[in-house]
Amino acid sequence: MSTHAPVIAAVDGSQHSLTALEWAMEAARPRGAEVLAVHVRGEASVQPSASLVPLPPQVVEELDDAVRERVLARVEGAAVPVTFTTVDGVPSLALAELATKAQLLVVGSRGLGGFAALLLGSTGRKLAAQAPCPVVIVPHAERAGERTEAVGERTEAEGRRTEAAGDRSGQAPRVVLGLAPDETADAVIEFAFAEAARRGAQLHVVSTYLVPLTSLLVVGEMVDSFSGSGAARALEAAQTARLAPFLTRHPAVTVTRVATAGDPAGRLVTASREASLTVVGRHRRRMRPDALMMGSVTNAVLQHAQGAVAVVPGD
C-alpha cells in the first residue's frame, strides 16, 4: 500500500464522475499514490426534514451497489490501487473533510443550472472554493467534445504543415499556468511545475496586463503607446523574476511564456483548448473562510475552460 496521501475521486456512478475517476488514476500513478473513490450519499438518505423524505434502506443499498459496480468495472486492471468507500452527508462538506488528508481531489462536472456550455456544477464550485487541497475539475462530455473537435482540427492543420516541412516530431503535452507575478502564491506555481514534470509536459505561463481605454484607439487604429510597451516590459521582468527559483528547482521543465495585454480569463480559456491541464490559484485574502468567491479570473476559467482545471489554494 502507498505511504503517500491519496488522490480522491468523487464518484456517483454517472459517466462524468467515472471520467473524473480515470483522470484521478492517471494523476495518481506518477505520484506513487492510491486512489480513494468516494461516493457521498445525499443528506436526504440520513437527515430527513420537512422537504426531504428519507430513502428506504433497501433503496439506499441498491444505489450503493450500483455505484460500486460501475466503479469496480471502470478500475479493473488499473495500474494504481483503488479503494471504494461510501459516506453520508452533504457532498461538498464530506469531500472537503476527506480532502484534509488528500494530496488531490478530483471531481467531474455538470453544466451549472442545466447550461451545457458551463463547466462547473454547484458541488465542484464549493469544493474549488473551500477544499484544503488542490481540486481538479474534469470537463463534462459536451465541453470535452468541443475541445476534442477543436484540437482535432488544429492537429490536422499542424500535421499538414509538419508533413510539408518534412518534420515528423511530436508535440509535447502542455500544462498552462495563469500567473499574476505579484499575486500568485508559491504553492500554485510549484504545483504547475511539478505537474508538468510528472507529465513530461511543456509549461506555458500566461500573464496579462490591462491597457487603459484611452490608449487603445486613436482615430480607430491600435496604438503602440509608450505606456503599453512599458507595461509589457515591466510584466515580462516581473514574470521572469517570479519564475526564476522554480526554474532552478525544475530544470527539466521546458517553459514558454506570454506577457501581453488583454483579459486574463479570456487568454487562459483560449490556452486551455490545447492544454492537458490549466492551473489557477485560489485567492482567500480578505474573504471569510466559508466564502464561495475565488477571484473573478479563476471563476471565469472554471466556468468556460475546455479542459481539466486545477484550483490550488494559495494559503
PDB file of N, CA and C in Angstrom, residues 118-195:
ATOM      1  N   LEU A 118     -21.442  25.633 -19.686  1.00  0.00           N
ATOM      2  CA  LEU A 118     -20.685  25.951 -18.486  1.00  0.00           C
ATOM      3  C   LEU A 118     -20.051  24.692 -17.911  1.00  0.00           C
ATOM      4  N   LEU A 119     -18.852  24.850 -17.409  1.00  0.00           N
ATOM      5  CA  LEU A 119     -18.093  23.694 -16.940  1.00  0.00           C
ATOM      6  C   LEU A 119     -18.493  23.242 -15.545  1.00  0.00           C
ATOM      7  N   LEU A 120     -18.793  24.184 -14.665  1.00  0.00           N
ATOM      8  CA  LEU A 120     -18.792  23.879 -13.243  1.00  0.00           C
ATOM      9  C   LEU A 120     -20.182  23.683 -12.654  1.00  0.00           C
ATOM     10  N   GLY A 121     -20.339  22.604 -11.861  1.00  0.00           N
ATOM     11  CA  GLY A 121     -21.556  22.373 -11.105  1.00  0.00           C
ATOM     12  C   GLY A 121     -21.423  22.924  -9.704  1.00  0.00           C
ATOM     13  N   SER A 122     -22.513  22.878  -8.935  1.00  0.00           N
ATOM     14  CA  SER A 122     -22.519  23.514  -7.620  1.00  0.00           C
ATOM     15  C   SER A 122     -21.553  22.853  -6.650  1.00  0.00           C
ATOM     16  N   THR A 123     -21.489  21.526  -6.649  1.00  0.00           N
ATOM     17  CA  THR A 123     -20.561  20.841  -5.740  1.00  0.00           C
ATOM     18  C   THR A 123     -19.120  21.168  -6.103  1.00  0.00           C
ATOM     19  N   GLY A 124     -18.802  21.136  -7.397  1.00  0.00           N
ATOM     20  CA  GLY A 124     -17.448  21.463  -7.830  1.00  0.00           C
ATOM     21  C   GLY A 124     -17.064  22.876  -7.459  1.00  0.00           C
ATOM     22  N   ARG A 125     -18.004  23.804  -7.585  1.00  0.00           N
ATOM     23  CA  ARG A 125     -17.719  25.198  -7.241  1.00  0.00           C
ATOM     24  C   ARG A 125     -17.395  25.338  -5.758  1.00  0.00           C
ATOM     25  N   LYS A 126     -18.191  24.700  -4.915  1.00  0.00           N
ATOM     26  CA  LYS A 126     -17.948  24.793  -3.476  1.00  0.00           C
ATOM     27  C   LYS A 126     -16.602  24.185  -3.105  1.00  0.00           C
ATOM     28  N   LEU A 127     -16.282  23.045  -3.699  1.00  0.00           N
ATOM     29  CA  LEU A 127     -15.009  22.404  -3.388  1.00  0.00           C
ATOM     30  C   LEU A 127     -13.835  23.225  -3.883  1.00  0.00           C
ATOM     31  N   ALA A 128     -13.956  23.787  -5.087  1.00  0.00           N
ATOM     32  CA  ALA A 128     -12.873  24.610  -5.617  1.00  0.00           C
ATOM     33  C   ALA A 128     -12.616  25.815  -4.734  1.00  0.00           C
ATOM     34  N   ALA A 129     -13.671  26.307  -4.079  1.00  0.00           N
ATOM     35  CA  ALA A 129     -13.543  27.487  -3.233  1.00  0.00           C
ATOM     36  C   ALA A 129     -13.073  27.166  -1.825  1.00  0.00           C
ATOM     37  N   GLN A 130     -13.316  25.937  -1.349  1.00  0.00           N
ATOM     38  CA  GLN A 130     -13.125  25.681   0.076  1.00  0.00           C
ATOM     39  C   GLN A 130     -12.231  24.493   0.420  1.00  0.00           C
ATOM     40  N   ALA A 131     -11.993  23.588  -0.485  1.00  0.00           N
ATOM     41  CA  ALA A 131     -11.222  22.384  -0.140  1.00  0.00           C
ATOM     42  C   ALA A 131      -9.799  22.743   0.273  1.00  0.00           C
ATOM     43  N   PRO A 132      -9.228  22.021   1.223  1.00  0.00           N
ATOM     44  CA  PRO A 132      -7.889  22.348   1.714  1.00  0.00           C
ATOM     45  C   PRO A 132      -6.763  21.895   0.802  1.00  0.00           C
ATOM     46  N   CYS A 133      -7.052  21.072  -0.204  1.00  0.00           N
ATOM     47  CA  CYS A 133      -6.017  20.609  -1.129  1.00  0.00           C
ATOM     48  C   CYS A 133      -6.378  21.056  -2.545  1.00  0.00           C
ATOM     49  N   PRO A 134      -5.458  20.936  -3.500  1.00  0.00           N
ATOM     50  CA  PRO A 134      -5.805  21.282  -4.882  1.00  0.00           C
ATOM     51  C   PRO A 134      -6.989  20.462  -5.377  1.00  0.00           C
ATOM     52  N   VAL A 135      -7.872  21.121  -6.125  1.00  0.00           N
ATOM     53  CA  VAL A 135      -9.063  20.483  -6.681  1.00  0.00           C
ATOM     54  C   VAL A 135      -8.984  20.529  -8.199  1.00  0.00           C
ATOM     55  N   VAL A 136      -9.184  19.385  -8.841  1.00  0.00           N
ATOM     56  CA  VAL A 136      -9.208  19.320 -10.300  1.00  0.00           C
ATOM     57  C   VAL A 136     -10.635  19.082 -10.756  1.00  0.00           C
ATOM     58  N   ILE A 137     -11.122  19.950 -11.617  1.00  0.00           N
ATOM     59  CA  ILE A 137     -12.443  19.808 -12.214  1.00  0.00           C
ATOM     60  C   ILE A 137     -12.255  19.249 -13.620  1.00  0.00           C
ATOM     61  N   VAL A 138     -12.825  18.081 -13.875  1.00  0.00           N
ATOM     62  CA  VAL A 138     -12.687  17.425 -15.172  1.00  0.00           C
ATOM     63  C   VAL A 138     -13.932  17.728 -15.997  1.00  0.00           C
ATOM     64  N   PRO A 139     -13.780  18.170 -17.248  1.00  0.00           N
ATOM     65  CA  PRO A 139     -14.929  18.661 -18.010  1.00  0.00           C
ATOM     66  C   PRO A 139     -15.945  17.592 -18.348  1.00  0.00           C
ATOM     67  N   HIS A 140     -17.191  18.034 -18.495  1.00  0.00           N
ATOM     68  CA  HIS A 140     -18.267  17.133 -18.876  1.00  0.00           C
ATOM     69  C   HIS A 140     -18.168  16.799 -20.363  1.00  0.00           C
ATOM     70  N   ALA A 141     -18.974  15.857 -20.786  1.00  0.00           N
ATOM     71  CA  ALA A 141     -18.853  15.307 -22.137  1.00  0.00           C
ATOM     72  C   ALA A 141     -19.035  16.354 -23.218  1.00  0.00           C
ATOM     73  N   GLU A 142     -20.000  17.271 -23.045  1.00  0.00           N
ATOM     74  CA  GLU A 142     -20.251  18.266 -24.072  1.00  0.00           C
ATOM     75  C   GLU A 142     -19.035  19.164 -24.280  1.00  0.00           C
ATOM     76  N   ARG A 143     -18.461  19.638 -23.168  1.00  0.00           N
ATOM     77  CA  ARG A 143     -17.314  20.524 -23.324  1.00  0.00           C
ATOM     78  C   ARG A 143     -16.090  19.760 -23.791  1.00  0.00           C
ATOM     79  N   ALA A 144     -15.894  18.533 -23.311  1.00  0.00           N
ATOM     80  CA  ALA A 144     -14.769  17.731 -23.782  1.00  0.00           C
ATOM     81  C   ALA A 144     -14.894  17.468 -25.274  1.00  0.00           C
ATOM     82  N   GLY A 145     -16.140  17.287 -25.749  1.00  0.00           N
ATOM     83  CA  GLY A 145     -16.345  17.077 -27.172  1.00  0.00           C
ATOM     84  C   GLY A 145     -15.959  18.288 -27.986  1.00  0.00           C
ATOM     85  N   GLU A 146     -16.315  19.501 -27.503  1.00  0.00           N
ATOM     86  CA  GLU A 146     -15.928  20.718 -28.188  1.00  0.00           C
ATOM     87  C   GLU A 146     -14.413  20.841 -28.236  1.00  0.00           C
ATOM     88  N   ARG A 147     -13.764  20.499 -27.116  1.00  0.00           N
ATOM     89  CA  ARG A 147     -12.307  20.580 -27.061  1.00  0.00           C
ATOM     90  C   ARG A 147     -11.679  19.612 -28.041  1.00  0.00           C
ATOM     91  N   THR A 148     -12.192  18.347 -28.077  1.00  0.00           N
ATOM     92  CA  THR A 148     -11.630  17.337 -28.963  1.00  0.00           C
ATOM     93  C   THR A 148     -11.743  17.762 -30.418  1.00  0.00           C
ATOM     94  N   GLU A 149     -12.896  18.330 -30.766  1.00  0.00           N
ATOM     95  CA  GLU A 149     -13.099  18.769 -32.140  1.00  0.00           C
ATOM     96  C   GLU A 149     -12.140  19.894 -32.500  1.00  0.00           C
ATOM     97  N   ALA A 150     -11.998  20.871 -31.568  1.00  0.00           N
ATOM     98  CA  ALA A 150     -11.116  21.999 -31.843  1.00  0.00           C
ATOM     99  C   ALA A 150      -9.669  21.561 -31.946  1.00  0.00           C
ATOM    100  N   VAL A 151      -9.246  20.699 -30.998  1.00  0.00           N
ATOM    101  CA  VAL A 151      -7.867  20.222 -31.023  1.00  0.00           C
ATOM    102  C   VAL A 151      -7.622  19.350 -32.245  1.00  0.00           C
ATOM    103  N   GLY A 152      -8.648  18.543 -32.628  1.00  0.00           N
ATOM    104  CA  GLY A 152      -8.501  17.703 -33.811  1.00  0.00           C
ATOM    105  C   GLY A 152      -8.288  18.517 -35.061  1.00  0.00           C
ATOM    106  N   GLU A 153      -9.045  19.619 -35.201  1.00  0.00           N
ATOM    107  CA  GLU A 153      -8.866  20.484 -36.348  1.00  0.00           C
ATOM    108  C   GLU A 153      -7.474  21.096 -36.349  1.00  0.00           C
ATOM    109  N   ARG A 154      -7.012  21.538 -35.154  1.00  0.00           N
ATOM    110  CA  ARG A 154      -5.684  22.125 -35.066  1.00  0.00           C
ATOM    111  C   ARG A 154      -4.611  21.106 -35.394  1.00  0.00           C
ATOM    112  N   THR A 155      -4.773  19.869 -34.851  1.00  0.00           N
ATOM    113  CA  THR A 155      -3.771  18.832 -35.080  1.00  0.00           C
ATOM    114  C   THR A 155      -3.692  18.467 -36.555  1.00  0.00           C
ATOM    115  N   GLU A 156      -4.849  18.410 -37.231  1.00  0.00           N
ATOM    116  CA  GLU A 156      -4.860  18.091 -38.647  1.00  0.00           C
ATOM    117  C   GLU A 156      -4.120  19.164 -39.443  1.00  0.00           C
ATOM    118  N   ALA A 157      -4.383  20.435 -39.087  1.00  0.00           N
ATOM    119  CA  ALA A 157      -3.711  21.523 -39.782  1.00  0.00           C
ATOM    120  C   ALA A 157      -2.213  21.494 -39.525  1.00  0.00           C
ATOM    121  N   GLU A 158      -1.840  21.233 -38.256  1.00  0.00           N
ATOM    122  CA  GLU A 158      -0.420  21.162 -37.926  1.00  0.00           C
ATOM    123  C   GLU A 158       0.239  19.986 -38.629  1.00  0.00           C
ATOM    124  N   GLY A 159      -0.506  18.873 -38.761  1.00  0.00           N
ATOM    125  CA  GLY A 159       0.032  17.712 -39.453  1.00  0.00           C
ATOM    126  C   GLY A 159       0.359  18.015 -40.896  1.00  0.00           C
ATOM    127  N   ARG A 160      -0.520  18.785 -41.544  1.00  0.00           N
ATOM    128  CA  ARG A 160      -0.253  19.159 -42.938  1.00  0.00           C
ATOM    129  C   ARG A 160       0.980  20.033 -43.033  1.00  0.00           C
ATOM    130  N   ARG A 161       1.113  20.982 -42.093  1.00  0.00           N
ATOM    131  CA  ARG A 161       2.284  21.856 -42.114  1.00  0.00           C
ATOM    132  C   ARG A 161       3.556  21.067 -41.816  1.00  0.00           C
ATOM    133  N   THR A 162       3.460  20.134 -40.849  1.00  0.00           N
ATOM    134  CA  THR A 162       4.623  19.329 -40.480  1.00  0.00           C
ATOM    135  C   THR A 162       5.084  18.458 -41.638  1.00  0.00           C
ATOM    136  N   GLU A 163       4.114  17.849 -42.326  1.00  0.00           N
ATOM    137  CA  GLU A 163       4.462  16.989 -43.453  1.00  0.00           C
ATOM    138  C   GLU A 163       5.124  17.792 -44.556  1.00  0.00           C
ATOM    139  N   ALA A 164       4.602  19.009 -44.802  1.00  0.00           N
ATOM    140  CA  ALA A 164       5.194  19.848 -45.837  1.00  0.00           C
ATOM    141  C   ALA A 164       6.609  20.243 -45.482  1.00  0.00           C
ATOM    142  N   ALA A 165       6.873  20.413 -44.183  1.00  0.00           N
ATOM    143  CA  ALA A 165       8.217  20.817 -43.744  1.00  0.00           C
ATOM    144  C   ALA A 165       9.151  19.639 -43.584  1.00  0.00           C
ATOM    145  N   GLY A 166       8.614  18.433 -43.658  1.00  0.00           N
ATOM    146  CA  GLY A 166       9.457  17.253 -43.509  1.00  0.00           C
ATOM    147  C   GLY A 166       9.835  16.970 -42.079  1.00  0.00           C
ATOM    148  N   ASP A 167       9.143  17.577 -41.139  1.00  0.00           N
ATOM    149  CA  ASP A 167       9.440  17.374 -39.721  1.00  0.00           C
ATOM    150  C   ASP A 167       8.309  16.571 -39.111  1.00  0.00           C
ATOM    151  N   ARG A 168       8.581  15.366 -38.626  1.00  0.00           N
ATOM    152  CA  ARG A 168       7.542  14.492 -38.092  1.00  0.00           C
ATOM    153  C   ARG A 168       7.650  14.328 -36.575  1.00  0.00           C
ATOM    154  N   SER A 169       8.367  15.230 -35.938  1.00  0.00           N
ATOM    155  CA  SER A 169       8.499  15.136 -34.490  1.00  0.00           C
ATOM    156  C   SER A 169       7.173  15.470 -33.824  1.00  0.00           C
ATOM    157  N   GLY A 170       6.868  14.816 -32.677  1.00  0.00           N
ATOM    158  CA  GLY A 170       5.609  15.042 -31.979  1.00  0.00           C
ATOM    159  C   GLY A 170       5.675  16.284 -31.114  1.00  0.00           C
ATOM    160  N   GLN A 171       4.509  16.728 -30.679  1.00  0.00           N
ATOM    161  CA  GLN A 171       4.409  17.890 -29.821  1.00  0.00           C
ATOM    162  C   GLN A 171       4.149  17.441 -28.396  1.00  0.00           C
ATOM    163  N   ALA A 172       4.916  17.993 -27.446  1.00  0.00           N
ATOM    164  CA  ALA A 172       4.773  17.607 -26.046  1.00  0.00           C
ATOM    165  C   ALA A 172       3.445  18.094 -25.505  1.00  0.00           C
ATOM    166  N   PRO A 173       2.878  17.380 -24.524  1.00  0.00           N
ATOM    167  CA  PRO A 173       1.670  17.878 -23.871  1.00  0.00           C
ATOM    168  C   PRO A 173       1.957  19.197 -23.173  1.00  0.00           C
ATOM    169  N   ARG A 174       0.907  19.919 -22.837  1.00  0.00           N
ATOM    170  CA  ARG A 174       1.077  21.261 -22.288  1.00  0.00           C
ATOM    171  C   ARG A 174       0.265  21.432 -21.018  1.00  0.00           C
ATOM    172  N   VAL A 175       0.907  22.032 -20.011  1.00  0.00           N
ATOM    173  CA  VAL A 175       0.235  22.494 -18.801  1.00  0.00           C
ATOM    174  C   VAL A 175       0.267  24.013 -18.845  1.00  0.00           C
ATOM    175  N   VAL A 176      -0.864  24.634 -18.609  1.00  0.00           N
ATOM    176  CA  VAL A 176      -0.968  26.092 -18.640  1.00  0.00           C
ATOM    177  C   VAL A 176      -1.058  26.621 -17.216  1.00  0.00           C
ATOM    178  N   LEU A 177      -0.305  27.665 -16.928  1.00  0.00           N
ATOM    179  CA  LEU A 177      -0.335  28.325 -15.619  1.00  0.00           C
ATOM    180  C   LEU A 177      -0.738  29.776 -15.802  1.00  0.00           C
ATOM    181  N   GLY A 178      -1.792  30.184 -15.106  1.00  0.00           N
ATOM    182  CA  GLY A 178      -2.154  31.594 -15.069  1.00  0.00           C
ATOM    183  C   GLY A 178      -1.367  32.270 -13.962  1.00  0.00           C
ATOM    184  N   LEU A 179      -0.502  33.213 -14.338  1.00  0.00           N
ATOM    185  CA  LEU A 179       0.426  33.820 -13.376  1.00  0.00           C
ATOM    186  C   LEU A 179       0.239  35.327 -13.310  1.00  0.00           C
ATOM    187  N   ALA A 180      -0.114  35.819 -12.133  1.00  0.00           N
ATOM    188  CA  ALA A 180      -0.044  37.244 -11.811  1.00  0.00           C
ATOM    189  C   ALA A 180       1.157  37.385 -10.890  1.00  0.00           C
ATOM    190  N   PRO A 181       2.292  37.878 -11.390  1.00  0.00           N
ATOM    191  CA  PRO A 181       3.544  37.822 -10.623  1.00  0.00           C
ATOM    192  C   PRO A 181       3.454  38.341  -9.197  1.00  0.00           C
ATOM    193  N   ASP A 182       2.641  39.377  -8.970  1.00  0.00           N
ATOM    194  CA  ASP A 182       2.571  39.955  -7.627  1.00  0.00           C
ATOM    195  C   ASP A 182       1.475  39.365  -6.771  1.00  0.00           C
ATOM    196  N   GLU A 183       0.714  38.390  -7.305  1.00  0.00           N
ATOM    197  CA  GLU A 183      -0.391  37.819  -6.546  1.00  0.00           C
ATOM    198  C   GLU A 183      -0.344  36.294  -6.429  1.00  0.00           C
ATOM    199  N   THR A 184       0.105  35.609  -7.463  1.00  0.00           N
ATOM    200  CA  THR A 184       0.051  34.146  -7.469  1.00  0.00           C
ATOM    201  C   THR A 184       0.981  33.564  -6.409  1.00  0.00           C
ATOM    202  N   ALA A 185       0.443  32.705  -5.572  1.00  0.00           N
ATOM    203  CA  ALA A 185       1.195  32.131  -4.455  1.00  0.00           C
ATOM    204  C   ALA A 185       2.208  31.092  -4.932  1.00  0.00           C
ATOM    205  N   ASP A 186       3.249  30.889  -4.121  1.00  0.00           N
ATOM    206  CA  ASP A 186       4.268  29.885  -4.435  1.00  0.00           C
ATOM    207  C   ASP A 186       3.659  28.510  -4.652  1.00  0.00           C
ATOM    208  N   ALA A 187       2.665  28.149  -3.826  1.00  0.00           N
ATOM    209  CA  ALA A 187       2.075  26.814  -3.910  1.00  0.00           C
ATOM    210  C   ALA A 187       1.447  26.566  -5.276  1.00  0.00           C
ATOM    211  N   VAL A 188       0.882  27.600  -5.876  1.00  0.00           N
ATOM    212  CA  VAL A 188       0.247  27.471  -7.183  1.00  0.00           C
ATOM    213  C   VAL A 188       1.300  27.231  -8.257  1.00  0.00           C
ATOM    214  N   ILE A 189       2.366  28.011  -8.219  1.00  0.00           N
ATOM    215  CA  ILE A 189       3.435  27.887  -9.214  1.00  0.00           C
ATOM    216  C   ILE A 189       4.131  26.541  -9.076  1.00  0.00           C
ATOM    217  N   GLU A 190       4.408  26.129  -7.852  1.00  0.00           N
ATOM    218  CA  GLU A 190       5.077  24.855  -7.616  1.00  0.00           C
ATOM    219  C   GLU A 190       4.220  23.700  -8.119  1.00  0.00           C
ATOM    220  N   PHE A 191       2.912  23.776  -7.888  1.00  0.00           N
ATOM    221  CA  PHE A 191       2.018  22.720  -8.380  1.00  0.00           C
ATOM    222  C   PHE A 191       2.106  22.608  -9.896  1.00  0.00           C
ATOM    223  N   ALA A 192       2.100  23.728 -10.588  1.00  0.00           N
ATOM    224  CA  ALA A 192       2.151  23.711 -12.049  1.00  0.00           C
ATOM    225  C   ALA A 192       3.465  23.125 -12.552  1.00  0.00           C
ATOM    226  N   PHE A 193       4.577  23.525 -11.958  1.00  0.00           N
ATOM    227  CA  PHE A 193       5.878  22.982 -12.368  1.00  0.00           C
ATOM    228  C   PHE A 193       5.947  21.487 -12.101  1.00  0.00           C
ATOM    229  N   ALA A 194       5.509  21.076 -10.907  1.00  0.00           N
ATOM    230  CA  ALA A 194       5.571  19.655 -10.550  1.00  0.00           C
ATOM    231  C   ALA A 194       4.691  18.822 -11.467  1.00  0.00           C
ATOM    232  N   GLU A 195       3.517  19.347 -11.806  1.00  0.00           N
ATOM    233  CA  GLU A 195       2.605  18.615 -12.675  1.00  0.00           C
ATOM    234  C   GLU A 195       3.186  18.496 -14.083  1.00  0.00           C
TER     235      GLU A 195
END
